[in-house]
Amino acid sequence: MRTLQLLKPDEIIDSVYDIELQRLKEKGIKGLIVDLDNTLVPWQSREVTKELESWVKKVCAAGLQIAIVSNNSSSRVEELSGKLGITCVAKAVKPRRGAFRRIAGKFQMPPHEIAVVGDQLFTDILGGNRCGMYTILVAPLSKKEFIGTKIMRLAERLFIRRS
Ligand SMILES: [Mg+2]
């Protein structure tokens, strides 16, 4: 079924730090769209770790463009993106395609040259796949989260078990 295909990530890894940047480049990926909460930082965190800072530097040094696309409210998303020195879209309404397309336009790249990285199937992965982008699912950083997210996780677990 097509809908199930759209929920399937191209890769499943533990964390952003496990992304093989050189291998992505060999696949023709030139840009990363990364989720914020539970992907780059724990849910509702305002803290940027040294590890995260140096990872962002590594991504840029590898010649990849990077942007944050988050469904969360703008002030915290902008604060964290600002600290990291990368462009962002807040209140993105993922899995809708608008924010992904906006970043693709900014990067001046076709969708197949962009990888979407996130911890949620129904927002990050579904949205990225709908745009024809490469998709990478990471394990969520923290367990404490919004109740709506918890319900989605349950649905995700059921889906992963069946696929
Ligand atoms: Mg997330």
PDB file of C-alpha atoms in Angstrom, residues 4-155:
ATOM      1  CA  LEU A   4       2.733   2.418   4.188  1.00  0.00           C
ATOM      2  CA  GLN A   5       5.561   2.963   1.713  1.00  0.00           C
ATOM      3  CA  LEU A   6       5.439   6.676   2.578  1.00  0.00           C
ATOM      4  CA  LEU A   7       6.003   5.846   6.263  1.00  0.00           C
ATOM      5  CA  LYS A   8       9.096   3.799   5.554  1.00  0.00           C
ATOM      6  CA  PRO A   9      12.445   5.505   6.259  1.00  0.00           C
ATOM      7  CA  ASP A  10      15.356   4.816   3.905  1.00  0.00           C
ATOM      8  CA  GLU A  11      17.609   4.366   6.941  1.00  0.00           C
ATOM      9  CA  ILE A  12      17.078   3.746  10.669  1.00  0.00           C
ATOM     10  CA  ILE A  13      19.928   4.738  12.986  1.00  0.00           C
ATOM     11  CA  ASP A  14      20.439   5.595  16.668  1.00  0.00           C
ATOM     12  CA  SER A  15      21.303   9.278  16.474  1.00  0.00           C
ATOM     13  CA  VAL A  16      22.396  12.078  14.150  1.00  0.00           C
ATOM     14  CA  TYR A  17      25.967  11.344  15.214  1.00  0.00           C
ATOM     15  CA  ASP A  18      25.700   8.008  13.411  1.00  0.00           C
ATOM     16  CA  ILE A  19      24.897   9.590  10.044  1.00  0.00           C
ATOM     17  CA  GLU A  20      27.608   8.587   7.585  1.00  0.00           C
ATOM     18  CA  LEU A  21      28.119  11.945   5.911  1.00  0.00           C
ATOM     19  CA  GLN A  22      30.546  10.710   3.242  1.00  0.00           C
ATOM     20  CA  ARG A  23      28.239   7.874   2.252  1.00  0.00           C
ATOM     21  CA  LEU A  24      25.318  10.299   1.931  1.00  0.00           C
ATOM     22  CA  LYS A  25      27.449  12.475  -0.319  1.00  0.00           C
ATOM     23  CA  GLU A  26      28.295   9.478  -2.474  1.00  0.00           C
ATOM     24  CA  LYS A  27      24.550   8.925  -2.868  1.00  0.00           C
ATOM     25  CA  GLY A  28      24.262  12.450  -4.239  1.00  0.00           C
ATOM     26  CA  ILE A  29      22.834  14.021  -1.069  1.00  0.00           C
ATOM     27  CA  LYS A  30      23.871  17.664  -0.748  1.00  0.00           C
ATOM     28  CA  GLY A  31      21.588  18.990   1.993  1.00  0.00           C
ATOM     29  CA  LEU A  32      20.134  17.928   5.345  1.00  0.00           C
ATOM     30  CA  ILE A  33      16.779  18.954   6.805  1.00  0.00           C
ATOM     31  CA  VAL A  34      16.880  18.044  10.469  1.00  0.00           C
ATOM     32  CA  ASP A  35      14.098  17.904  13.070  1.00  0.00           C
ATOM     33  CA  LEU A  36      14.799  19.686  16.374  1.00  0.00           C
ATOM     34  CA  ASP A  37      13.005  18.068  19.338  1.00  0.00           C
ATOM     35  CA  ASN A  38      14.225  14.614  20.293  1.00  0.00           C
ATOM     36  CA  THR A  39      16.450  14.586  17.203  1.00  0.00           C
ATOM     37  CA  LEU A  40      19.015  17.356  17.881  1.00  0.00           C
ATOM     38  CA  VAL A  41      18.053  18.220  21.480  1.00  0.00           C
ATOM     39  CA  PRO A  42      15.834  16.598  24.153  1.00  0.00           C
ATOM     40  CA  TRP A  43      12.194  17.727  24.103  1.00  0.00           C
ATOM     41  CA  GLN A  44      11.823  21.409  25.145  1.00  0.00           C
ATOM     42  CA  SER A  45      15.532  21.806  25.779  1.00  0.00           C
ATOM     43  CA  ARG A  46      17.184  25.176  25.152  1.00  0.00           C
ATOM     44  CA  GLU A  47      20.674  23.850  25.537  1.00  0.00           C
ATOM     45  CA  VAL A  48      23.229  23.356  22.781  1.00  0.00           C
ATOM     46  CA  THR A  49      25.891  20.813  23.706  1.00  0.00           C
ATOM     47  CA  LYS A  50      29.511  20.938  22.517  1.00  0.00           C
ATOM     48  CA  GLU A  51      28.896  17.608  20.802  1.00  0.00           C
ATOM     49  CA  LEU A  52      25.999  19.058  18.802  1.00  0.00           C
ATOM     50  CA  GLU A  53      27.967  22.188  17.911  1.00  0.00           C
ATOM     51  CA  SER A  54      30.877  20.178  16.590  1.00  0.00           C
ATOM     52  CA  TRP A  55      28.550  17.872  14.642  1.00  0.00           C
ATOM     53  CA  VAL A  56      27.013  20.873  12.863  1.00  0.00           C
ATOM     54  CA  LYS A  57      30.531  22.073  12.022  1.00  0.00           C
ATOM     55  CA  LYS A  58      31.363  18.621  10.672  1.00  0.00           C
ATOM     56  CA  VAL A  59      28.272  18.658   8.439  1.00  0.00           C
ATOM     57  CA  CYS A  60      29.221  22.057   7.035  1.00  0.00           C
ATOM     58  CA  ALA A  61      32.866  21.031   6.611  1.00  0.00           C
ATOM     59  CA  ALA A  62      31.658  18.015   4.596  1.00  0.00           C
ATOM     60  CA  GLY A  63      30.116  20.527   2.187  1.00  0.00           C
ATOM     61  CA  LEU A  64      26.510  19.740   3.084  1.00  0.00           C
ATOM     62  CA  GLN A  65      23.860  22.414   3.599  1.00  0.00           C
ATOM     63  CA  ILE A  66      21.813  22.057   6.793  1.00  0.00           C
ATOM     64  CA  ALA A  67      18.504  23.461   8.057  1.00  0.00           C
ATOM     65  CA  ILE A  68      16.181  22.798  10.999  1.00  0.00           C
ATOM     66  CA  VAL A  69      12.492  22.209  10.304  1.00  0.00           C
ATOM     67  CA  SER A  70      10.365  21.965  13.456  1.00  0.00           C
ATOM     68  CA  ASN A  71       6.674  21.815  14.232  1.00  0.00           C
ATOM     69  CA  ASN A  72       7.359  23.577  17.514  1.00  0.00           C
ATOM     70  CA  SER A  73       6.811  27.260  18.347  1.00  0.00           C
ATOM     71  CA  SER A  74       9.130  29.779  16.813  1.00  0.00           C
ATOM     72  CA  SER A  75      10.946  31.460  19.742  1.00  0.00           C
ATOM     73  CA  ARG A  76      12.772  28.362  21.013  1.00  0.00           C
ATOM     74  CA  VAL A  77      13.398  26.966  17.516  1.00  0.00           C
ATOM     75  CA  GLU A  78      14.881  30.291  16.417  1.00  0.00           C
ATOM     76  CA  GLU A  79      16.948  30.622  19.591  1.00  0.00           C
ATOM     77  CA  LEU A  80      18.525  27.182  19.151  1.00  0.00           C
ATOM     78  CA  SER A  81      19.043  27.540  15.388  1.00  0.00           C
ATOM     79  CA  GLY A  82      20.632  30.919  16.044  1.00  0.00           C
ATOM     80  CA  LYS A  83      23.045  29.402  18.562  1.00  0.00           C
ATOM     81  CA  LEU A  84      24.005  26.776  15.994  1.00  0.00           C
ATOM     82  CA  GLY A  85      24.180  29.329  13.194  1.00  0.00           C
ATOM     83  CA  ILE A  86      21.805  27.475  10.890  1.00  0.00           C
ATOM     84  CA  THR A  87      18.639  28.414   9.062  1.00  0.00           C
ATOM     85  CA  CYS A  88      15.272  27.165  10.365  1.00  0.00           C
ATOM     86  CA  VAL A  89      11.557  26.922   9.782  1.00  0.00           C
ATOM     87  CA  ALA A  90       9.360  26.753  12.928  1.00  0.00           C
ATOM     88  CA  LYS A  91       5.662  25.823  13.135  1.00  0.00           C
ATOM     89  CA  ALA A  92       6.327  23.729  10.054  1.00  0.00           C
ATOM     90  CA  VAL A  93       3.120  21.642  10.181  1.00  0.00           C
ATOM     91  CA  LYS A  94       4.989  18.473   9.126  1.00  0.00           C
ATOM     92  CA  PRO A  95       4.025  16.154   7.412  1.00  0.00           C
ATOM     93  CA  ARG A  96       2.758  18.955   5.156  1.00  0.00           C
ATOM     94  CA  ARG A  97       5.264  19.706   2.434  1.00  0.00           C
ATOM     95  CA  GLY A  98       5.475  23.498   2.589  1.00  0.00           C
ATOM     96  CA  ALA A  99       8.439  23.869   4.949  1.00  0.00           C
ATOM     97  CA  PHE A 100      10.466  21.114   3.230  1.00  0.00           C
ATOM     98  CA  ARG A 101       9.860  22.770  -0.140  1.00  0.00           C
ATOM     99  CA  ARG A 102      10.826  26.166   1.260  1.00  0.00           C
ATOM    100  CA  ILE A 103      14.183  24.799   2.394  1.00  0.00           C
ATOM    101  CA  ALA A 104      14.695  22.957  -0.919  1.00  0.00           C
ATOM    102  CA  GLY A 105      14.157  26.315  -2.637  1.00  0.00           C
ATOM    103  CA  LYS A 106      16.611  27.997  -0.295  1.00  0.00           C
ATOM    104  CA  PHE A 107      19.201  25.255  -0.892  1.00  0.00           C
ATOM    105  CA  GLN A 108      18.408  25.427  -4.634  1.00  0.00           C
ATOM    106  CA  MET A 109      18.336  21.630  -4.734  1.00  0.00           C
ATOM    107  CA  PRO A 110      15.923  19.085  -6.181  1.00  0.00           C
ATOM    108  CA  PRO A 111      14.265  16.909  -3.479  1.00  0.00           C
ATOM    109  CA  HIS A 112      16.336  13.802  -4.218  1.00  0.00           C
ATOM    110  CA  GLU A 113      19.488  15.693  -3.179  1.00  0.00           C
ATOM    111  CA  ILE A 114      18.093  16.321   0.309  1.00  0.00           C
ATOM    112  CA  ALA A 115      17.941  13.984   3.320  1.00  0.00           C
ATOM    113  CA  VAL A 116      15.323  14.502   6.044  1.00  0.00           C
ATOM    114  CA  VAL A 117      16.394  13.395   9.516  1.00  0.00           C
ATOM    115  CA  GLY A 118      13.914  13.008  12.386  1.00  0.00           C
ATOM    116  CA  ASP A 119      12.574  10.849  15.206  1.00  0.00           C
ATOM    117  CA  GLN A 120       8.935  10.598  14.106  1.00  0.00           C
ATOM    118  CA  LEU A 121       7.420   8.535  11.318  1.00  0.00           C
ATOM    119  CA  PHE A 122       4.194  10.523  11.009  1.00  0.00           C
ATOM    120  CA  THR A 123       5.801  13.956  10.731  1.00  0.00           C
ATOM    121  CA  ASP A 124       9.466  13.780   9.650  1.00  0.00           C
ATOM    122  CA  ILE A 125       9.543  10.580   7.622  1.00  0.00           C
ATOM    123  CA  LEU A 126       6.089  10.891   6.079  1.00  0.00           C
ATOM    124  CA  GLY A 127       6.736  14.536   5.149  1.00  0.00           C
ATOM    125  CA  GLY A 128      10.173  13.830   3.668  1.00  0.00           C
ATOM    126  CA  ASN A 129       8.954  10.845   1.676  1.00  0.00           C
ATOM    127  CA  ARG A 130       5.978  12.812   0.358  1.00  0.00           C
ATOM    128  CA  CYS A 131       8.466  15.321  -1.044  1.00  0.00           C
ATOM    129  CA  GLY A 132      10.632  12.623  -2.661  1.00  0.00           C
ATOM    130  CA  MET A 133      13.512  13.233  -0.247  1.00  0.00           C
ATOM    131  CA  TYR A 134      15.817  10.616   1.319  1.00  0.00           C
ATOM    132  CA  THR A 135      14.639   9.857   4.871  1.00  0.00           C
ATOM    133  CA  ILE A 136      16.540   8.867   8.010  1.00  0.00           C
ATOM    134  CA  LEU A 137      14.777   7.870  11.249  1.00  0.00           C
ATOM    135  CA  VAL A 138      16.688   8.351  14.521  1.00  0.00           C
ATOM    136  CA  ALA A 139      15.785   7.101  18.016  1.00  0.00           C
ATOM    137  CA  PRO A 140      14.157   9.862  20.134  1.00  0.00           C
ATOM    138  CA  LEU A 141      16.548  11.571  22.595  1.00  0.00           C
ATOM    139  CA  SER A 142      14.187  11.796  25.565  1.00  0.00           C
ATOM    140  CA  LYS A 143      11.233   9.863  26.812  1.00  0.00           C
ATOM    141  CA  LYS A 144       9.464  12.824  28.424  1.00  0.00           C
ATOM    142  CA  GLU A 145       7.250  14.358  25.802  1.00  0.00           C
ATOM    143  CA  PHE A 146       3.977  15.869  24.785  1.00  0.00           C
ATOM    144  CA  ILE A 147       0.972  13.527  25.171  1.00  0.00           C
ATOM    145  CA  GLY A 148       0.088  13.809  21.478  1.00  0.00           C
ATOM    146  CA  THR A 149       3.572  12.607  20.612  1.00  0.00           C
ATOM    147  CA  LYS A 150       3.142   9.657  22.986  1.00  0.00           C
ATOM    148  CA  ILE A 151       0.032   8.532  21.138  1.00  0.00           C
ATOM    149  CA  MET A 152       1.886   8.831  17.823  1.00  0.00           C
ATOM    150  CA  ARG A 153       4.733   6.723  19.198  1.00  0.00           C
ATOM    151  CA  LEU A 154       2.330   3.967  20.107  1.00  0.00           C
ATOM    152  CA  ALA A 155       0.977   4.008  16.559  1.00  0.00           C
TER     153      ALA A 155
END
